Amino acid sequence: MDRRNFMLQSFAFSLGASSLYLPAAIAQEEAQSKGSPLTPKGQQPRGDQPDAPRDPGNQDPEMSRRFFPELAETEFERSVIRVPLFRPSNTSSAPEDADELVELRAYMRLERKPPVTNRLGYRQFEFTIRNWELFGYSALYDANITFTASEADPGEPEVVQPRSICVALTRPDPRRPEEYSDYPAMIHYNAIYDIYLDSKRIVRKMPGVAMATGVMQIPPHNVTVAFQKPFKSQDINLGAGTCEDMQPISKQEFVAGRGVGVGIRRGELDLSDDRKSQLREGLRPVIQQRDAAARKEAARRAANP
């Protein structure tokens, strides 16, 4: 298989095609990742082990509709994140003034703890984002953009990812326990991450948050998460975005998705030239329109100092 066909087949998986990109190095890295012990041969995985597979069928349907999952477990999820991008010279941060709305495919592995009742009487559970991979192509910057959960460089101390939390919005009433539900709930995501343009790291160990309300199940579904991670530098100018279309996935699909992001940063993968051309053509009239508006505004100010 030539290099171009290999790259196209690899990226096809991230768009939902049947081809899989499963390099042995990525699979081995995932199996040996910290905090994810392997189940000994011949032993059945337990629900409280980080790599135990999800089995929603083990939970009573009525319980799952009303309450947070009772067991600790590892979740694998995918979603779509849309982030407004601005030219470095653009001084606005309003989404309507963005020069491009980039769409990033996201893959996440998180470790969820069992729920508890906090001292204020609200039910909650905490979780940690262990791996997080986003990737997409920007016509504005003519580059692949990837986000990834930060890892320590050689000789540096380990990067400790912060805890995230999901909290029920109501407290149980002991007089009417049959009416109580953990849903709707509010969820807050916290992560420390790096950003790359192609293979160049332009943001390092950046803390960021995201949140959503109206959560009615775990993992969240049919909700919009506020992706509050704006950043501006000489390399990139990105605004606050949204995360949608969250879906639980298998570990195999997560490893393949994560492998695409890793491959992009290593220079092994790229979006097709056809896709780049399509995006550039779609973006050109938007940029021309904004440039014309900027010239018109400058002329107006010059005429009316």
mmCIF file of C-alpha atoms in Angstrom:
data_model
loop_
_atom_site.group_PDB
_atom_site.id
_atom_site.type_symbol
_atom_site.label_atom_id
_atom_site.label_comp_id
_atom_site.label_asym_id
_atom_site.label_seq_id
_atom_site.Cartn_x
_atom_site.Cartn_y
_atom_site.Cartn_z
ATOM 1 C CA MET A 1 0.000 0.000 0.000
ATOM 2 C CA ASP A 2 1.519 3.386 -0.963
ATOM 3 C CA ARG A 3 1.826 6.199 1.585
ATOM 4 C CA ARG A 4 -1.149 8.225 0.296
ATOM 5 C CA ASN A 5 -3.542 5.265 0.352
ATOM 6 C CA PHE A 6 -2.322 4.316 3.811
ATOM 7 C CA MET A 7 -3.032 7.821 5.114
ATOM 8 C CA LEU A 8 -6.495 7.912 3.563
ATOM 9 C CA GLN A 9 -7.406 4.475 4.885
ATOM 10 C CA SER A 10 -6.164 5.438 8.339
ATOM 11 C CA PHE A 11 -8.181 8.613 8.495
ATOM 12 C CA ALA A 12 -11.266 6.921 7.070
ATOM 13 C CA PHE A 13 -11.818 5.186 10.391
ATOM 14 C CA SER A 14 -12.242 8.501 12.174
ATOM 15 C CA LEU A 15 -15.048 9.383 9.786
ATOM 16 C CA GLY A 16 -16.929 6.190 10.543
ATOM 17 C CA ALA A 17 -15.634 3.983 7.725
ATOM 18 C CA SER A 18 -14.943 0.320 8.274
ATOM 19 C CA SER A 19 -11.156 0.545 7.955
ATOM 20 C CA LEU A 20 -9.208 0.449 11.218
ATOM 21 C CA TYR A 21 -5.855 1.954 12.061
ATOM 22 C CA LEU A 22 -4.484 -0.160 14.920
ATOM 23 C CA PRO A 23 -0.699 0.147 15.088
ATOM 24 C CA ALA A 24 0.784 -2.351 17.500
ATOM 25 C CA ALA A 25 2.684 0.331 19.374
ATOM 26 C CA ILE A 26 -0.507 2.247 20.190
ATOM 27 C CA ALA A 27 -2.343 -0.879 21.300
ATOM 28 C CA GLN A 28 0.560 -1.911 23.512
ATOM 29 C CA GLU A 29 0.828 1.580 24.991
ATOM 30 C CA GLU A 30 -2.886 1.555 25.808
ATOM 31 C CA ALA A 31 -2.688 -1.851 27.466
ATOM 32 C CA GLN A 32 0.242 -0.745 29.617
ATOM 33 C CA SER A 33 -1.001 2.766 30.446
ATOM 34 C CA LYS A 34 -0.657 3.890 34.043
ATOM 35 C CA GLY A 35 -3.608 3.272 36.280
ATOM 36 C CA SER A 36 -4.999 0.529 34.009
ATOM 37 C CA PRO A 37 -3.808 -2.850 35.293
ATOM 38 C CA LEU A 38 -4.462 -5.829 33.085
ATOM 39 C CA THR A 39 -6.751 -8.575 34.265
ATOM 40 C CA PRO A 40 -4.630 -11.685 35.024
ATOM 41 C CA LYS A 41 -5.044 -14.537 32.572
ATOM 42 C CA GLY A 42 -8.010 -16.710 33.444
ATOM 43 C CA GLN A 43 -9.539 -14.139 35.813
ATOM 44 C CA GLN A 44 -12.789 -12.391 34.948
ATOM 45 C CA PRO A 45 -12.597 -8.555 34.967
ATOM 46 C CA ARG A 46 -14.329 -6.923 37.929
ATOM 47 C CA GLY A 47 -16.480 -3.832 37.647
ATOM 48 C CA ASP A 48 -14.151 -1.805 39.860
ATOM 49 C CA GLN A 49 -11.065 -2.478 37.756
ATOM 50 C CA PRO A 50 -10.214 0.448 35.433
ATOM 51 C CA ASP A 51 -10.203 -1.657 32.252
ATOM 52 C CA ALA A 52 -13.319 -3.728 32.995
ATOM 53 C CA PRO A 53 -15.609 -3.589 29.940
ATOM 54 C CA ARG A 54 -18.879 -1.717 30.094
ATOM 55 C CA ASP A 55 -21.874 -4.006 30.449
ATOM 56 C CA PRO A 56 -25.039 -1.900 30.736
ATOM 57 C CA GLY A 57 -27.067 -5.085 30.781
ATOM 58 C CA ASN A 58 -25.883 -5.813 34.316
ATOM 59 C CA GLN A 59 -27.720 -2.762 35.661
ATOM 60 C CA ASP A 60 -31.483 -2.768 36.169
ATOM 61 C CA PRO A 61 -33.045 -0.518 33.468
ATOM 62 C CA GLU A 62 -35.144 1.356 36.019
ATOM 63 C CA MET A 63 -32.069 1.972 38.201
ATOM 64 C CA SER A 64 -30.026 3.206 35.247
ATOM 65 C CA ARG A 65 -32.768 5.681 34.322
ATOM 66 C CA ARG A 66 -32.898 7.127 37.837
ATOM 67 C CA PHE A 67 -29.413 6.838 39.317
ATOM 68 C CA PHE A 68 -25.728 7.245 38.511
ATOM 69 C CA PRO A 69 -23.909 3.964 37.752
ATOM 70 C CA GLU A 70 -23.020 2.364 41.090
ATOM 71 C CA LEU A 71 -19.726 0.725 40.113
ATOM 72 C CA ALA A 72 -16.406 2.304 39.262
ATOM 73 C CA GLU A 73 -15.445 1.660 35.663
ATOM 74 C CA THR A 74 -13.533 2.893 32.643
ATOM 75 C CA GLU A 75 -15.515 4.630 29.907
ATOM 76 C CA PHE A 76 -14.476 5.066 26.292
ATOM 77 C CA GLU A 77 -16.289 7.835 24.420
ATOM 78 C CA ARG A 78 -16.227 9.689 21.138
ATOM 79 C CA SER A 79 -17.728 13.071 20.291
ATOM 80 C CA VAL A 80 -17.517 16.010 17.899
ATOM 81 C CA ILE A 81 -16.055 19.304 19.090
ATOM 82 C CA ARG A 82 -16.595 22.499 17.131
ATOM 83 C CA VAL A 83 -14.243 25.390 17.857
ATOM 84 C CA PRO A 84 -14.253 28.873 16.280
ATOM 85 C CA LEU A 85 -10.873 29.908 14.903
ATOM 86 C CA PHE A 86 -9.716 33.468 14.318
ATOM 87 C CA ARG A 87 -6.802 34.958 12.465
ATOM 88 C CA PRO A 88 -4.147 36.232 14.890
ATOM 89 C CA SER A 89 -5.018 39.790 13.825
ATOM 90 C CA ASN A 90 -8.722 39.330 14.639
ATOM 91 C CA THR A 91 -9.385 41.135 17.926
ATOM 92 C CA SER A 92 -12.898 39.747 18.389
ATOM 93 C CA SER A 93 -13.693 36.629 20.392
ATOM 94 C CA ALA A 94 -17.384 36.511 19.397
ATOM 95 C CA PRO A 95 -18.307 33.256 17.619
ATOM 96 C CA GLU A 96 -20.104 35.190 14.879
ATOM 97 C CA ASP A 97 -16.822 36.964 14.037
ATOM 98 C CA ALA A 98 -14.847 33.738 13.665
ATOM 99 C CA ASP A 99 -12.917 33.198 10.450
ATOM 100 C CA GLU A 100 -13.512 29.442 10.564
ATOM 101 C CA LEU A 101 -15.492 26.899 12.573
ATOM 102 C CA VAL A 102 -13.288 23.821 12.755
ATOM 103 C CA GLU A 103 -14.741 20.390 13.516
ATOM 104 C CA LEU A 104 -12.598 18.056 15.609
ATOM 105 C CA ARG A 105 -13.163 14.354 16.201
ATOM 106 C CA ALA A 106 -12.648 13.538 19.886
ATOM 107 C CA TYR A 107 -11.798 10.292 21.672
ATOM 108 C CA MET A 108 -11.619 10.015 25.455
ATOM 109 C CA ARG A 109 -10.832 7.423 28.106
ATOM 110 C CA LEU A 110 -11.977 8.304 31.607
ATOM 111 C CA GLU A 111 -11.978 6.471 34.923
ATOM 112 C CA ARG A 112 -15.143 6.970 36.948
ATOM 113 C CA LYS A 113 -15.465 6.451 40.691
ATOM 114 C CA PRO A 114 -18.606 5.209 42.467
ATOM 115 C CA PRO A 115 -21.176 7.857 43.461
ATOM 116 C CA VAL A 116 -21.293 9.288 46.976
ATOM 117 C CA THR A 117 -23.488 11.736 48.876
ATOM 118 C CA ASN A 118 -21.558 14.914 49.704
ATOM 119 C CA ARG A 119 -21.833 16.894 52.921
ATOM 120 C CA LEU A 120 -24.514 19.117 51.408
ATOM 121 C CA GLY A 121 -26.715 16.124 50.708
ATOM 122 C CA TYR A 122 -26.266 15.993 46.913
ATOM 123 C CA ARG A 123 -25.294 12.820 45.070
ATOM 124 C CA GLN A 124 -22.125 13.066 42.987
ATOM 125 C CA PHE A 125 -19.345 11.060 41.396
ATOM 126 C CA GLU A 126 -15.818 12.032 40.393
ATOM 127 C CA PHE A 127 -13.841 10.917 37.369
ATOM 128 C CA THR A 128 -10.445 11.474 35.778
ATOM 129 C CA ILE A 129 -9.747 11.966 32.070
ATOM 130 C CA ARG A 130 -6.800 9.634 31.433
ATOM 131 C CA ASN A 131 -6.558 10.039 27.653
ATOM 132 C CA TRP A 132 -8.051 12.668 25.395
ATOM 133 C CA GLU A 133 -7.442 13.015 21.683
ATOM 134 C CA LEU A 134 -8.922 15.546 19.254
ATOM 135 C CA PHE A 135 -8.007 16.021 15.619
ATOM 136 C CA GLY A 136 -9.202 17.923 12.593
ATOM 137 C CA TYR A 137 -8.013 20.081 9.704
ATOM 138 C CA SER A 138 -8.053 23.893 9.632
ATOM 139 C CA ALA A 139 -8.169 25.605 6.251
ATOM 140 C CA LEU A 140 -7.487 28.932 7.949
ATOM 141 C CA TYR A 141 -4.129 27.737 9.276
ATOM 142 C CA ASP A 142 -3.627 25.113 6.546
ATOM 143 C CA ALA A 143 -2.682 22.559 9.181
ATOM 144 C CA ASN A 144 -3.922 19.568 11.100
ATOM 145 C CA ILE A 145 -4.922 20.540 14.641
ATOM 146 C CA THR A 146 -4.665 18.026 17.460
ATOM 147 C CA PHE A 147 -5.357 18.289 21.180
ATOM 148 C CA THR A 148 -3.988 15.625 23.510
ATOM 149 C CA ALA A 149 -3.925 15.101 27.269
ATOM 150 C CA SER A 150 -0.540 16.313 28.496
ATOM 151 C CA GLU A 151 2.180 13.827 29.316
ATOM 152 C CA ALA A 152 5.528 14.496 30.959
ATOM 153 C CA ASP A 153 8.531 15.033 28.712
ATOM 154 C CA PRO A 154 11.663 12.986 29.562
ATOM 155 C CA GLY A 155 13.063 14.065 32.924
ATOM 156 C CA GLU A 156 9.875 15.853 33.996
ATOM 157 C CA PRO A 157 7.546 14.832 36.829
ATOM 158 C CA GLU A 158 4.345 13.025 35.894
ATOM 159 C CA VAL A 159 1.437 15.193 34.757
ATOM 160 C CA VAL A 160 -1.396 14.708 37.251
ATOM 161 C CA GLN A 161 -4.755 15.178 35.585
ATOM 162 C CA PRO A 162 -7.313 16.979 37.797
ATOM 163 C CA ARG A 163 -10.527 15.362 38.972
ATOM 164 C CA SER A 164 -13.768 16.065 37.139
ATOM 165 C CA ILE A 165 -17.215 15.836 38.717
ATOM 166 C CA CYS A 166 -20.895 15.183 38.017
ATOM 167 C CA VAL A 167 -23.466 16.366 40.586
ATOM 168 C CA ALA A 168 -27.204 15.795 40.874
ATOM 169 C CA LEU A 169 -29.159 19.047 40.889
ATOM 170 C CA THR A 170 -31.625 17.945 43.587
ATOM 171 C CA ARG A 171 -31.252 16.336 47.006
ATOM 172 C CA PRO A 172 -33.081 13.156 48.041
ATOM 173 C CA ASP A 173 -36.180 13.723 50.168
ATOM 174 C CA PRO A 174 -36.244 10.990 52.850
ATOM 175 C CA ARG A 175 -40.029 11.356 53.025
ATOM 176 C CA ARG A 176 -40.440 10.466 49.319
ATOM 177 C CA PRO A 177 -37.462 8.323 48.293
ATOM 178 C CA GLU A 178 -39.418 6.682 45.493
ATOM 179 C CA GLU A 179 -39.618 10.048 43.683
ATOM 180 C CA TYR A 180 -35.895 10.783 43.758
ATOM 181 C CA SER A 181 -33.578 10.625 40.743
ATOM 182 C CA ASP A 182 -29.942 11.660 40.255
ATOM 183 C CA TYR A 183 -31.044 13.257 36.988
ATOM 184 C CA PRO A 184 -30.986 15.922 35.742
ATOM 185 C CA ALA A 185 -27.362 16.501 36.710
ATOM 186 C CA MET A 186 -24.549 18.930 35.982
ATOM 187 C CA ILE A 187 -21.171 17.669 34.769
ATOM 188 C CA HIS A 188 -17.803 19.443 34.804
ATOM 189 C CA TYR A 189 -14.802 18.183 32.837
ATOM 190 C CA ASN A 190 -11.250 19.235 33.775
ATOM 191 C CA ALA A 191 -8.114 18.369 31.822
ATOM 192 C CA ILE A 192 -4.552 19.505 31.186
ATOM 193 C CA TYR A 193 -3.665 19.274 27.515
ATOM 194 C CA ASP A 194 -1.285 20.194 24.690
ATOM 195 C CA ILE A 195 -2.200 21.594 21.255
ATOM 196 C CA TYR A 196 -0.326 20.845 18.041
ATOM 197 C CA LEU A 197 -0.345 22.288 14.538
ATOM 198 C CA ASP A 198 0.756 19.284 12.499
ATOM 199 C CA SER A 199 3.816 18.048 14.450
ATOM 200 C CA LYS A 200 4.595 21.379 16.143
ATOM 201 C CA ARG A 201 3.495 21.737 19.761
ATOM 202 C CA ILE A 202 2.173 25.262 20.209
ATOM 203 C CA VAL A 203 0.432 24.945 23.607
ATOM 204 C CA ARG A 204 1.818 22.963 26.522
ATOM 205 C CA LYS A 205 0.123 21.860 29.752
ATOM 206 C CA MET A 206 -2.877 24.134 29.347
ATOM 207 C CA PRO A 207 -5.653 23.631 31.936
ATOM 208 C CA GLY A 208 -9.162 23.733 30.551
ATOM 209 C CA VAL A 209 -12.741 23.101 31.604
ATOM 210 C CA ALA A 210 -16.005 22.072 29.992
ATOM 211 C CA MET A 211 -19.497 21.750 31.465
ATOM 212 C CA ALA A 212 -23.057 20.757 30.684
ATOM 213 C CA THR A 213 -26.405 20.804 32.447
ATOM 214 C CA GLY A 214 -29.475 18.695 31.833
ATOM 215 C CA VAL A 215 -27.493 15.451 31.902
ATOM 216 C CA MET A 216 -29.991 12.562 31.941
ATOM 217 C CA GLN A 217 -27.681 9.562 31.629
ATOM 218 C CA ILE A 218 -24.047 8.473 31.963
ATOM 219 C CA PRO A 219 -22.245 8.769 29.617
ATOM 220 C CA PRO A 220 -24.082 12.015 28.716
ATOM 221 C CA HIS A 221 -26.129 11.882 25.533
ATOM 222 C CA ASN A 222 -28.161 14.475 23.619
ATOM 223 C CA VAL A 223 -26.589 17.369 25.526
ATOM 224 C CA THR A 224 -24.282 20.185 24.435
ATOM 225 C CA VAL A 225 -21.111 20.623 26.458
ATOM 226 C CA ALA A 226 -19.621 24.122 26.700
ATOM 227 C CA PHE A 227 -16.015 23.606 25.617
ATOM 228 C CA GLN A 228 -14.427 26.554 27.463
ATOM 229 C CA LYS A 229 -10.833 26.430 26.250
ATOM 230 C CA PRO A 230 -10.045 29.709 24.414
ATOM 231 C CA PHE A 231 -6.421 30.520 23.639
ATOM 232 C CA LYS A 232 -4.526 33.126 21.622
ATOM 233 C CA SER A 233 -0.855 33.242 20.664
ATOM 234 C CA GLN A 234 1.273 34.077 17.643
ATOM 235 C CA ASP A 235 0.577 30.567 16.360
ATOM 236 C CA ILE A 236 -3.175 30.210 16.839
ATOM 237 C CA ASN A 237 -6.265 32.093 17.962
ATOM 238 C CA LEU A 238 -9.118 29.849 19.029
ATOM 239 C CA GLY A 239 -12.329 30.604 20.882
ATOM 240 C CA ALA A 240 -14.675 28.744 23.198
ATOM 241 C CA GLY A 241 -16.508 25.923 21.462
ATOM 242 C CA THR A 242 -19.021 23.143 21.994
ATOM 243 C CA CYS A 243 -18.924 19.366 22.313
ATOM 244 C CA GLU A 244 -21.816 17.271 20.976
ATOM 245 C CA ASP A 245 -22.732 13.829 19.656
ATOM 246 C CA MET A 246 -21.182 12.001 22.628
ATOM 247 C CA GLN A 247 -21.353 8.208 22.275
ATOM 248 C CA PRO A 248 -19.895 5.282 24.240
ATOM 249 C CA ILE A 249 -17.486 3.198 22.152
ATOM 250 C CA SER A 250 -15.371 0.083 22.490
ATOM 251 C CA LYS A 251 -11.769 0.147 23.657
ATOM 252 C CA GLN A 252 -10.694 -0.975 20.188
ATOM 253 C CA GLU A 253 -12.374 2.016 18.552
ATOM 254 C CA PHE A 254 -10.862 4.352 21.137
ATOM 255 C CA VAL A 255 -7.353 3.011 20.507
ATOM 256 C CA ALA A 256 -7.822 3.393 16.754
ATOM 257 C CA GLY A 257 -9.117 6.961 17.114
ATOM 258 C CA ARG A 258 -6.291 7.894 19.432
ATOM 259 C CA GLY A 259 -3.852 6.389 16.957
ATOM 260 C CA VAL A 260 -4.983 8.859 14.290
ATOM 261 C CA GLY A 261 -4.062 11.823 16.503
ATOM 262 C CA VAL A 262 -0.707 10.268 17.388
ATOM 263 C CA GLY A 263 -0.040 9.532 13.724
ATOM 264 C CA ILE A 264 -0.753 13.133 12.751
ATOM 265 C CA ARG A 265 1.741 14.464 15.311
ATOM 266 C CA ARG A 266 4.365 11.988 14.131
ATOM 267 C CA GLY A 267 3.928 13.151 10.554
ATOM 268 C CA GLU A 268 2.596 9.745 9.480
ATOM 269 C CA LEU A 269 -0.997 10.838 8.757
ATOM 270 C CA ASP A 270 -2.640 13.800 7.081
ATOM 271 C CA LEU A 271 -6.058 14.746 5.736
ATOM 272 C CA SER A 272 -6.463 14.194 2.026
ATOM 273 C CA ASP A 273 -5.578 16.964 -0.387
ATOM 274 C CA ASP A 274 -9.142 16.794 -1.730
ATOM 275 C CA ARG A 275 -10.523 17.500 1.741
ATOM 276 C CA LYS A 276 -8.128 20.421 2.175
ATOM 277 C CA SER A 277 -9.128 21.906 -1.163
ATOM 278 C CA GLN A 278 -12.803 21.562 -0.304
ATOM 279 C CA LEU A 279 -12.344 23.329 3.012
ATOM 280 C CA ARG A 280 -10.230 26.107 1.517
ATOM 281 C CA GLU A 281 -12.808 26.801 -1.188
ATOM 282 C CA GLY A 282 -15.581 26.948 1.380
ATOM 283 C CA LEU A 283 -13.602 29.302 3.593
ATOM 284 C CA ARG A 284 -12.388 31.726 0.885
ATOM 285 C CA PRO A 285 -15.649 33.713 0.495
ATOM 286 C CA VAL A 286 -15.973 34.011 4.269
ATOM 287 C CA ILE A 287 -12.488 35.519 4.558
ATOM 288 C CA GLN A 288 -13.102 37.821 1.583
ATOM 289 C CA GLN A 289 -16.362 39.033 3.106
ATOM 290 C CA ARG A 290 -14.704 39.753 6.473
ATOM 291 C CA ASP A 291 -11.804 41.547 4.774
ATOM 292 C CA ALA A 292 -14.231 43.741 2.830
ATOM 293 C CA ALA A 293 -16.144 44.524 6.025
ATOM 294 C CA ALA A 294 -12.908 45.417 7.811
ATOM 295 C CA ARG A 295 -11.853 47.769 4.979
ATOM 296 C CA LYS A 296 -15.282 49.386 4.990
ATOM 297 C CA GLU A 297 -15.125 49.949 8.753
ATOM 298 C CA ALA A 298 -11.609 51.399 8.492
ATOM 299 C CA ALA A 299 -12.736 53.798 5.784
ATOM 300 C CA ARG A 300 -15.736 54.853 7.891
ATOM 301 C CA ARG A 301 -13.540 55.606 10.883
ATOM 302 C CA ALA A 302 -11.080 57.533 8.754
ATOM 303 C CA ALA A 303 -13.914 59.667 7.359
ATOM 304 C CA ASN A 304 -15.368 60.280 10.811
ATOM 305 C CA PRO A 305 -12.447 60.576 13.251
#
